[in-house]
Short mmCIF file of C-alpha atoms and ligand atoms in Angstrom, two decimals:
data_model
loop_
_atom_site.label_atom_id
_atom_site.label_comp_id
_atom_site.label_asym_id
_atom_site.label_seq_id
_atom_site.Cartn_x
_atom_site.Cartn_y
_atom_site.Cartn_z
CA MET K 19 20.14 7.13 -45.18
CA LYS K 20 17.45 10.10 -46.06
CA ALA K 21 19.08 13.50 -46.71
CA ILE K 22 17.02 16.55 -46.33
CA GLU K 23 18.10 20.18 -47.01
CA ARG K 24 17.60 22.78 -43.94
CA ASP K 25 15.24 25.03 -46.02
CA GLU K 26 13.18 22.05 -47.21
CA ALA K 27 12.86 20.71 -43.61
CA VAL K 28 11.89 24.34 -42.18
CA ARG K 29 9.31 24.46 -45.14
CA LEU K 30 7.84 21.03 -44.25
CA CYS K 31 7.44 22.06 -40.39
CA LEU K 32 5.52 24.87 -41.44
CA GLU K 33 2.98 23.22 -43.70
CA GLY K 34 2.87 20.22 -41.32
CA GLU K 35 1.25 22.78 -38.60
CA ARG K 36 -1.18 24.23 -41.15
CA LEU K 37 -2.56 20.84 -42.09
CA SER K 38 -5.66 19.38 -40.63
CA PRO K 39 -5.36 16.51 -37.69
CA ALA K 40 -6.69 13.91 -40.56
CA GLU K 41 -4.26 15.01 -43.06
CA ARG K 42 -1.24 15.17 -40.64
CA GLU K 43 -2.52 11.68 -39.75
CA ARG K 44 -2.03 10.49 -43.26
CA LEU K 45 1.43 12.54 -43.54
CA ALA K 46 2.69 10.86 -40.61
CA ALA K 47 1.56 7.42 -41.74
CA GLU K 48 3.52 7.77 -44.95
CA ARG K 49 6.70 8.86 -43.26
CA LEU K 50 6.20 5.65 -40.99
CA ARG K 51 5.75 3.33 -44.22
CA GLU K 52 8.97 4.78 -45.57
CA LEU K 53 11.04 4.53 -42.19
CA VAL K 54 9.68 0.88 -41.72
CA ALA K 55 10.79 0.00 -45.30
CA TYR K 56 14.17 1.40 -44.77
CA VAL K 57 14.69 -0.45 -41.06
CA ARG K 58 13.24 -3.59 -42.72
CA GLU K 59 16.06 -3.44 -44.86
CA HIS K 60 19.03 -2.26 -42.77
CA SER K 61 18.31 -3.26 -39.51
CA ALA K 62 18.46 -6.90 -38.45
CA TYR K 63 16.45 -6.47 -35.11
CA TYR K 64 13.52 -4.72 -36.73
CA GLN K 65 13.75 -7.46 -39.68
CA LYS K 66 13.28 -10.11 -37.16
CA ALA K 67 10.53 -8.11 -34.92
CA TYR K 68 8.34 -7.08 -37.89
CA ARG K 69 8.50 -10.74 -40.10
CA GLU K 70 4.91 -11.32 -39.06
CA VAL K 71 3.85 -7.44 -40.27
CA GLY K 72 2.33 -7.27 -43.60
CA GLU K 73 3.23 -4.89 -46.37
CA ASP K 74 -0.20 -3.00 -45.54
CA PHE K 75 0.08 -2.43 -41.65
CA ARG K 76 -0.77 0.37 -39.21
CA LEU K 77 1.26 1.70 -36.48
CA SER K 78 -0.59 -0.45 -33.86
CA ASP K 79 0.31 -3.52 -35.71
CA LEU K 80 3.96 -3.21 -35.27
CA PRO K 81 5.27 -4.65 -32.25
CA PRO K 82 6.25 -2.09 -29.34
CA VAL K 83 9.92 -2.12 -28.16
CA THR K 84 12.09 -1.83 -24.81
CA LYS K 85 15.00 -0.10 -23.92
CA LYS K 86 15.98 -3.65 -22.43
CA GLU K 87 15.10 -5.44 -25.53
CA LEU K 88 16.92 -3.23 -27.97
CA MET K 89 20.11 -2.71 -25.76
CA ALA K 90 20.49 -6.65 -25.61
CA ASP K 91 20.76 -6.39 -29.36
CA TYR K 92 22.30 -3.16 -30.03
CA GLY K 93 24.51 -3.95 -32.94
CA ALA K 94 21.40 -5.42 -34.77
CA TRP K 95 19.16 -2.67 -33.85
CA VAL K 96 21.38 0.29 -35.47
CA THR K 97 21.41 0.49 -39.25
CA ASP K 98 24.99 1.45 -39.79
CA PRO K 99 27.23 -1.37 -38.96
CA ARG K 100 30.09 1.19 -37.88
CA VAL K 101 27.91 2.38 -34.96
CA THR K 102 28.85 0.22 -31.78
CA GLU K 103 27.74 0.69 -28.08
CA GLU K 104 31.28 0.84 -26.95
CA GLY K 105 32.53 3.39 -29.94
CA VAL K 106 29.45 5.75 -28.78
CA ARG K 107 30.51 5.61 -25.16
CA ASP K 108 34.14 6.35 -25.83
CA TYR K 109 33.03 8.87 -28.34
CA VAL K 110 30.71 10.85 -25.95
CA ARG K 111 33.38 10.90 -23.25
CA SER K 112 36.23 12.15 -25.28
CA ASP K 113 36.98 15.48 -26.56
CA GLU K 114 36.43 14.86 -29.79
CA ALA K 115 32.71 14.99 -29.21
CA LEU K 116 32.97 18.56 -28.64
CA GLU K 117 34.37 19.10 -31.98
CA LYS K 118 33.79 16.60 -34.68
CA LEU K 119 30.58 14.27 -35.54
CA TYR K 120 30.76 10.63 -34.54
CA LEU K 121 32.00 8.76 -37.28
CA GLY K 122 31.97 12.02 -39.30
CA LYS K 123 28.06 11.91 -39.68
CA TYR K 124 26.29 11.44 -36.54
CA THR K 125 25.60 13.27 -33.30
CA ALA K 126 25.51 11.03 -30.14
CA LEU K 127 24.76 11.19 -26.63
CA THR K 128 23.73 8.98 -23.85
CA THR K 129 20.31 8.58 -21.90
CA SER K 130 20.58 10.20 -18.34
CA GLY K 131 18.39 7.83 -16.54
CA THR K 132 18.99 7.22 -12.88
CA THR K 133 18.34 3.38 -13.00
CA GLY K 134 20.41 0.98 -15.31
CA LYS K 135 23.25 1.86 -17.82
CA PRO K 136 23.09 4.80 -19.72
CA MET K 137 21.73 4.18 -23.38
CA PRO K 138 24.09 5.35 -26.16
CA MET K 139 21.85 7.24 -28.81
CA VAL K 140 22.85 8.25 -32.41
CA ARG K 141 21.13 10.69 -34.41
CA ASP K 142 21.61 11.24 -38.03
CA ALA K 143 21.60 14.45 -40.35
CA CYS K 144 17.94 13.90 -41.02
CA HIS K 145 16.83 13.89 -37.53
CA ASN K 146 19.07 16.63 -36.56
CA THR K 147 17.91 18.85 -39.32
CA ILE K 148 14.10 18.46 -38.85
CA HIS K 149 14.43 18.65 -35.12
CA SER K 150 16.55 21.72 -35.40
CA ALA K 151 13.66 23.29 -37.69
CA MET K 152 10.95 22.33 -35.49
CA ILE K 153 12.68 24.37 -32.70
CA GLN K 154 13.19 27.38 -35.00
CA THR K 155 9.64 27.11 -36.63
CA ARG K 156 7.39 26.22 -33.44
CA LEU K 157 9.63 26.57 -30.06
CA LEU K 158 10.83 29.73 -31.10
CA ARG K 159 7.98 31.39 -32.88
CA GLU K 160 7.36 33.84 -30.35
CA VAL K 161 11.05 35.18 -29.95
CA ASP K 162 13.99 36.09 -32.29
CA PRO K 163 14.89 32.89 -34.07
CA ASP K 164 18.55 33.64 -33.52
CA LEU K 165 17.96 33.75 -29.74
CA MET K 166 19.94 30.78 -29.29
CA ASN K 167 23.03 32.06 -31.21
CA PRO K 168 25.86 33.49 -28.91
CA VAL K 169 27.18 35.67 -31.69
CA ARG K 170 24.00 37.83 -31.36
CA HIS K 171 22.70 37.21 -27.78
CA ARG K 172 23.81 36.59 -24.40
CA ILE K 173 23.00 32.98 -23.03
CA ALA K 174 22.72 31.73 -19.50
CA SER K 175 22.50 28.31 -18.75
CA ILE K 176 21.87 26.94 -14.87
CA ILE K 177 22.98 23.22 -15.51
CA ILE K 178 25.16 20.67 -13.64
CA LEU K 179 28.68 21.32 -14.82
CA ASP K 180 29.41 17.89 -15.98
CA PRO K 181 30.29 17.24 -19.73
CA SER K 182 28.97 13.76 -19.95
CA VAL K 183 25.47 15.39 -19.09
CA SER K 184 24.10 16.42 -22.43
CA SER K 185 22.73 19.83 -21.41
CA TYR K 186 26.33 20.71 -20.35
CA SER K 187 28.07 19.27 -23.45
CA GLY K 188 25.60 21.25 -25.97
CA PHE K 189 26.48 24.35 -23.89
CA LEU K 190 30.41 23.43 -24.33
CA LYS K 191 29.61 22.68 -28.25
CA MET K 192 28.03 25.97 -28.75
CA GLN K 193 31.08 27.71 -27.06
CA ARG K 194 33.12 25.91 -29.33
CA ALA K 195 31.42 26.66 -32.36
CA ASN K 196 31.40 30.21 -31.93
CA PRO K 197 35.05 31.12 -30.87
CA GLY K 198 35.47 34.78 -30.00
CA TYR K 199 32.10 34.90 -28.43
CA GLU K 200 32.73 33.17 -25.08
CA LYS K 201 31.75 36.22 -23.23
CA ASN K 202 28.23 35.99 -24.41
CA THR K 203 27.84 32.76 -22.79
CA LEU K 204 27.75 31.80 -19.21
CA ALA K 205 27.17 28.86 -17.37
CA ILE K 206 26.07 28.56 -13.84
CA ALA K 207 26.35 25.25 -11.75
CA LEU K 208 23.09 24.49 -10.54
CA THR K 209 24.08 23.59 -6.95
CA GLU K 210 25.34 27.47 -6.31
CA ASP K 211 23.92 29.36 -3.80
CA ILE K 212 20.82 31.23 -4.92
CA ASP K 213 22.24 34.77 -4.00
CA GLU K 214 25.31 33.79 -6.02
CA ILE K 215 23.37 32.69 -8.81
CA VAL K 216 21.13 35.94 -8.66
CA GLU K 217 24.33 38.00 -8.50
CA LYS K 218 25.71 36.59 -11.50
CA LEU K 219 22.64 36.84 -13.53
CA ASN K 220 22.31 40.49 -12.56
CA ARG K 221 26.03 41.17 -13.60
CA PHE K 222 25.62 39.01 -16.81
CA GLN K 223 22.16 40.40 -18.27
CA PRO K 224 21.28 37.35 -20.37
CA ASP K 225 18.81 37.73 -23.38
CA LEU K 226 18.03 33.85 -22.78
CA ILE K 227 18.21 31.92 -19.67
CA THR K 228 17.99 27.98 -19.90
CA GLY K 229 17.66 25.55 -17.08
CA TYR K 230 15.32 22.98 -15.40
CA PRO K 231 11.85 24.20 -13.91
CA SER K 232 12.93 23.78 -10.34
CA ILE K 233 15.68 26.00 -10.56
CA LEU K 234 13.80 28.46 -12.71
CA ALA K 235 11.24 28.38 -10.17
CA VAL K 236 13.64 29.90 -7.89
CA ILE K 237 14.81 32.53 -10.23
CA GLY K 238 11.17 33.51 -11.04
CA LYS K 239 10.80 34.04 -7.38
CA ALA K 240 13.96 36.27 -7.25
CA GLY K 241 12.51 38.21 -10.10
CA GLN K 242 9.20 38.86 -8.41
CA GLU K 243 10.82 39.84 -5.25
CA GLY K 244 12.91 42.37 -7.17
CA ARG K 245 16.28 40.97 -6.41
CA LEU K 246 16.86 39.98 -9.64
CA ARG K 247 17.00 42.74 -12.11
CA ILE K 248 17.15 41.42 -15.79
CA GLN K 249 15.00 41.57 -19.06
CA PRO K 250 15.53 38.33 -20.71
CA GLN K 251 13.68 37.93 -24.15
CA ALA K 252 12.91 34.16 -23.03
CA ILE K 253 13.37 31.45 -20.75
CA ALA K 254 14.00 28.01 -21.94
CA CYS K 255 13.35 25.12 -19.79
CA SER K 256 13.31 21.35 -20.49
CA ALA K 257 13.49 17.96 -18.96
CA GLU K 258 11.21 18.18 -15.80
CA THR K 259 7.30 18.99 -15.75
CA LEU K 260 6.68 22.47 -16.11
CA THR K 261 3.70 23.33 -13.87
CA GLU K 262 1.41 26.01 -14.58
CA LYS K 263 2.08 27.58 -11.61
CA VAL K 264 6.14 28.08 -12.47
CA TYR K 265 4.93 28.93 -15.86
CA HIS K 266 2.97 31.89 -14.72
CA THR K 267 5.45 32.93 -12.02
CA LEU K 268 8.14 33.30 -14.88
CA ARG K 269 5.85 35.06 -17.38
CA GLY K 270 4.81 37.42 -14.42
CA ALA K 271 8.52 38.01 -13.05
CA PHE K 272 9.97 38.59 -16.59
CA GLY K 273 7.10 39.18 -18.97
CA CYS K 274 8.77 37.40 -21.55
CA PRO K 275 7.92 34.15 -23.44
CA VAL K 276 8.39 30.81 -21.43
CA LEU K 277 9.59 28.00 -23.92
CA ASN K 278 9.25 24.51 -22.34
CA ASN K 279 10.06 21.32 -24.55
CA TYR K 280 9.04 17.85 -23.98
CA CYS K 281 12.17 15.74 -25.26
CA SER K 282 14.07 12.64 -24.52
CA THR K 283 17.31 11.42 -25.54
CA GLU K 284 15.64 8.46 -27.40
CA GLY K 285 12.86 10.37 -29.33
CA GLY K 286 14.13 14.02 -29.65
CA GLU K 287 11.48 17.06 -29.45
CA ALA K 288 8.39 15.42 -29.07
CA ALA K 289 6.24 18.50 -28.02
CA MET K 290 7.10 22.05 -27.67
CA SER K 291 5.19 24.88 -25.82
CA CYS K 292 2.84 27.51 -27.61
CA SER K 293 2.15 31.28 -26.40
CA GLY K 294 -0.44 29.99 -23.90
CA GLY K 295 2.23 27.73 -22.19
CA LYS K 296 0.27 24.57 -23.33
CA LEU K 297 2.68 21.62 -24.87
CA HIS K 298 1.62 20.76 -28.57
CA VAL K 299 2.58 17.17 -29.76
CA ASN K 300 4.82 17.53 -33.00
CA GLU K 301 2.89 14.75 -34.41
CA ASP K 302 3.83 15.00 -38.05
CA TRP K 303 7.37 13.85 -37.00
CA VAL K 304 7.20 12.32 -33.59
CA ILE K 305 4.25 9.94 -32.65
CA ILE K 306 3.08 9.63 -29.08
CA GLU K 307 0.76 6.80 -28.14
CA PRO K 308 -0.49 7.15 -24.57
CA VAL K 309 -0.89 3.44 -22.86
CA ASP K 310 -2.05 1.91 -20.00
CA LYS K 311 -0.04 -0.31 -17.82
CA ASP K 312 -0.30 -3.21 -20.16
CA GLY K 313 0.46 -1.45 -23.37
CA ARG K 314 -3.16 -0.70 -24.45
CA PRO K 315 -3.97 2.68 -25.66
CA VAL K 316 -6.04 4.89 -23.07
CA PRO K 317 -9.08 6.79 -24.07
CA GLU K 318 -8.78 10.39 -25.03
CA GLY K 319 -8.40 12.54 -21.84
CA SER K 320 -7.22 9.75 -19.49
CA TRP K 321 -3.88 9.88 -17.83
CA SER K 322 -1.48 7.14 -19.45
CA GLU K 323 0.89 5.00 -17.54
CA GLY K 324 3.70 5.41 -20.21
CA VAL K 325 3.72 6.28 -23.78
CA TYR K 326 5.22 4.64 -27.08
CA VAL K 327 7.50 6.98 -28.87
CA THR K 328 8.22 6.75 -32.58
CA ASP K 329 10.58 9.35 -34.22
CA LEU K 330 10.02 9.53 -38.02
CA THR K 331 13.15 11.07 -38.47
CA ASN K 332 15.96 9.20 -37.18
CA TYR K 333 17.14 6.55 -39.48
CA VAL K 334 20.43 5.37 -37.94
CA GLN K 335 19.26 4.14 -34.56
CA PRO K 336 15.21 3.89 -35.21
CA ILE K 337 12.69 4.57 -32.42
CA ILE K 338 9.73 2.95 -33.27
CA ARG K 339 7.10 2.18 -30.58
CA TYR K 340 9.42 2.57 -27.98
CA TYR K 341 8.06 2.28 -24.51
CA MET K 342 9.04 5.23 -21.93
CA GLU K 343 7.34 5.58 -18.56
CA ASP K 344 5.97 9.16 -18.95
CA LYS K 345 2.54 9.67 -17.75
CA VAL K 346 0.58 11.97 -20.27
CA ARG K 347 -2.97 13.20 -21.21
CA ILE K 348 -3.85 14.34 -24.64
CA ARG K 349 -7.11 15.94 -24.57
CA GLY K 350 -8.77 16.61 -27.98
CA GLU K 351 -9.41 20.37 -27.15
CA ALA K 352 -8.64 23.05 -29.35
CA CYS K 353 -5.97 25.68 -28.05
CA PRO K 354 -6.63 29.24 -28.00
CA CYS K 355 -3.17 29.76 -29.59
CA GLY K 356 -4.82 28.47 -32.68
CA SER K 357 -2.39 25.63 -33.35
CA THR K 358 -4.21 22.31 -34.48
CA LEU K 359 -1.33 20.08 -33.07
CA PRO K 360 -2.62 18.28 -30.08
CA VAL K 361 -2.11 19.59 -26.79
CA MET K 362 -0.31 17.19 -24.18
CA GLU K 363 -0.05 17.32 -20.43
CA ILE K 364 2.65 15.50 -18.66
CA ARG K 365 3.20 14.33 -15.06
CA GLY K 366 5.91 13.45 -12.80
CA ARG K 367 8.73 12.34 -15.05
CA GLU K 368 10.57 9.27 -13.54
CA ALA K 369 7.75 9.05 -10.70
CA GLY K 370 8.85 6.39 -8.50
CA THR K 371 7.23 4.01 -5.62
CA ILE K 372 7.51 4.48 -1.79
CA GLU K 373 7.93 1.47 -0.15
CA ILE K 374 7.17 1.20 3.55
CA GLY K 375 6.02 -1.11 6.09
CA GLY K 376 5.54 -3.76 3.42
CA LYS K 377 3.13 -1.45 1.42
CA VAL K 378 3.98 0.37 -1.96
CA LEU K 379 2.81 3.64 -2.62
CA PHE K 380 2.93 5.63 -5.84
CA SER K 381 4.86 8.91 -5.44
CA SER K 382 2.65 10.32 -8.20
CA LEU K 383 -0.26 10.28 -5.61
CA PHE K 384 1.53 12.42 -3.19
CA GLU K 385 2.63 14.76 -6.36
CA GLN K 386 -0.99 15.03 -7.25
CA ALA K 387 -1.98 16.01 -3.77
CA LEU K 388 0.69 18.84 -3.60
CA GLU K 389 0.19 20.09 -7.11
CA HIS K 390 -1.86 22.87 -5.78
CA VAL K 391 -0.74 23.88 -2.54
CA PRO K 392 -1.08 27.83 -2.28
CA GLY K 393 2.35 29.44 -1.81
CA VAL K 394 4.40 26.64 -3.23
CA LEU K 395 6.43 26.56 -6.47
CA ALA K 396 8.33 23.39 -6.22
CA VAL K 397 8.49 20.64 -3.77
CA GLN K 398 10.57 17.31 -3.36
CA ILE K 399 9.96 14.44 -0.99
CA ALA K 400 13.00 12.31 0.18
CA GLN K 401 13.12 9.12 1.96
CA LYS K 402 15.77 9.10 4.63
CA SER K 403 14.87 5.80 6.23
CA GLU K 404 11.69 3.51 6.11
CA ARG K 405 9.65 5.79 8.18
CA ARG K 406 11.47 9.07 8.15
CA PHE K 407 10.93 11.45 5.25
CA HIS K 408 12.43 15.09 4.34
CA ILE K 409 10.36 17.71 2.51
CA ARG K 410 12.12 20.49 0.63
CA LEU K 411 10.12 23.23 -1.01
CA VAL K 412 10.37 26.56 -3.01
CA PRO K 413 7.59 29.08 -1.29
CA SER K 414 6.30 31.61 -3.45
CA SER K 415 7.81 34.15 -1.10
CA GLU K 416 9.74 33.78 1.96
CA GLY K 417 6.54 35.20 3.80
CA GLU K 418 4.69 32.54 2.83
CA ARG K 419 7.24 29.71 3.66
CA GLU K 420 5.93 28.84 7.02
CA LYS K 421 2.32 28.46 5.91
CA ALA K 422 3.24 26.55 2.85
CA ALA K 423 5.27 24.27 4.72
CA GLU K 424 2.60 23.45 7.41
CA GLU K 425 0.13 22.83 4.46
CA VAL K 426 2.59 20.51 2.63
CA LYS K 427 3.26 18.59 5.72
CA GLU K 428 -0.31 18.11 6.73
CA ARG K 429 -1.26 16.89 3.13
CA VAL K 430 1.65 14.37 2.99
CA LEU K 431 0.47 13.13 6.63
CA GLY K 432 -3.02 12.81 5.60
CA LEU K 433 -2.14 10.48 2.67
CA PHE K 434 0.14 8.29 4.75
CA GLU K 435 -2.86 7.87 6.89
CA LYS K 436 -5.32 7.23 4.16
CA SER K 437 -3.10 4.71 2.93
CA GLY K 438 -2.84 2.72 6.22
CA VAL K 439 0.50 3.94 7.09
CA ARG K 440 1.12 5.24 10.32
CA SER K 441 4.13 6.39 12.59
CA VAL K 442 6.18 8.39 9.93
CA GLU K 443 7.97 11.23 10.71
CA VAL K 444 7.83 13.87 8.07
CA THR K 445 9.90 17.09 8.21
CA VAL K 446 10.03 19.90 6.46
CA VAL K 447 13.78 20.88 5.90
CA PRO K 448 15.15 24.53 4.86
CA GLU K 449 16.86 23.29 1.64
CA ARG K 450 16.15 23.35 -1.96
CA PRO K 451 14.82 20.46 -3.77
CA ARG K 452 18.16 18.53 -4.76
CA PRO K 453 19.08 17.58 -8.48
CA ASN K 454 20.12 13.99 -9.00
CA LYS K 455 23.83 13.74 -9.98
CA ARG K 456 23.52 12.49 -13.32
CA GLY K 457 21.28 14.51 -15.57
CA GLY K 458 20.76 17.04 -12.94
CA LYS K 459 16.80 16.78 -13.00
CA VAL K 460 15.14 17.11 -9.64
CA LYS K 461 12.66 14.36 -9.14
CA PHE K 462 9.66 14.63 -7.14
CA PHE K 463 10.38 11.61 -4.84
CA VAL K 464 13.95 10.55 -3.98
CA LYS K 465 15.21 7.68 -1.71
CA GLU K 466 18.41 9.01 -0.13
CA LEU K 467 18.20 6.10 2.70
CA GLU K 468 20.97 6.61 4.93
CA GLU K 469 23.14 3.67 6.64
CA GLY K 470 21.80 2.09 9.67
ZN1 ZN U 526 -1.50 26.46 -28.03
#
């Protein structure tokens, strides 16, 4: 396995950002060659998959892989034969996970997908050192690099309080690693009443708040209305799409940097936000290839159907051209922040389809139509029965709720009609968007079909 010291990783991350895009591409290609040479020797799965690939190859010559294929052959995929699917699952569920590394050397977690079995994922020291150096040098560039240290700062996380969810197990690990400083950390259940959350935050006075954008939208609104009186140094969100509207609400309400992250259990931190709120791809360490539904690269500036992710840092469970359903767009534009790392936009993680009257509609269509409704910070559509839908939304202010609800309802009905779907019942209900039970993310579209 590849070893790297912390200082070296920090140096490489700083340097990587200063390179020109062409230099960075060469560097990534070199790192890819090194990783591929390693997996050919240590992973029976990749050895077989790459048997037709010559010594002098390009990324696009490597056959893409899917979660299903890799999971069917888990033991052959990983490069350390001691790592097993059951072993990782048992470890993640055990108390041991909060104190010791898996097999004494790896971090381990499982994916939080709503469909299918959660996938065990093991990361080695190389991955962990480099990804944490990227967080330090890129994500936290505008703030105190020690902001995530509870010895020095007060950290509040609004999450699902379930240890099998990685954001909460991460929180518990942070607590255990810093005994005596528990009073500087606060975990608030995502499902709590908003007035309760506001009161707890007012009492706690956090330096850093972490959570999903949908709950942070509600927090931002409470800040704007003056109910939430805190002066955080930063707000960090992840997992869901952070819209520009929520970004500016938070920035406006608290006047602090809003940190965003595009990460996955499989590939780690692939992109991080800059001072302008744009996501920059960490392409020196994680390669993102936007592709269409047939796996062909989409032209620059077009939205993709999915992406191939390659993590150049993880040697124990290698992710190379791994397909994920994220819809992204990379435009070759310069960002005002000065970074030459490419800017990426992402839309509707885990977008789904709406089946109705024999027709299949893409929920992303609705998401697009509702993206810029004035007075709406967050919105969710729930299908309660084939032709009955509930809409839950977070308005920018209570005064705007009624008007925003009308507008959202009208747009949804309009889209149904345009798609040739008639006699649907759409109701705006007085509820916040609901997180899913595993992972706690809020999806734009959810099926909540009731019996009968
Ligand atoms: Zn930027």
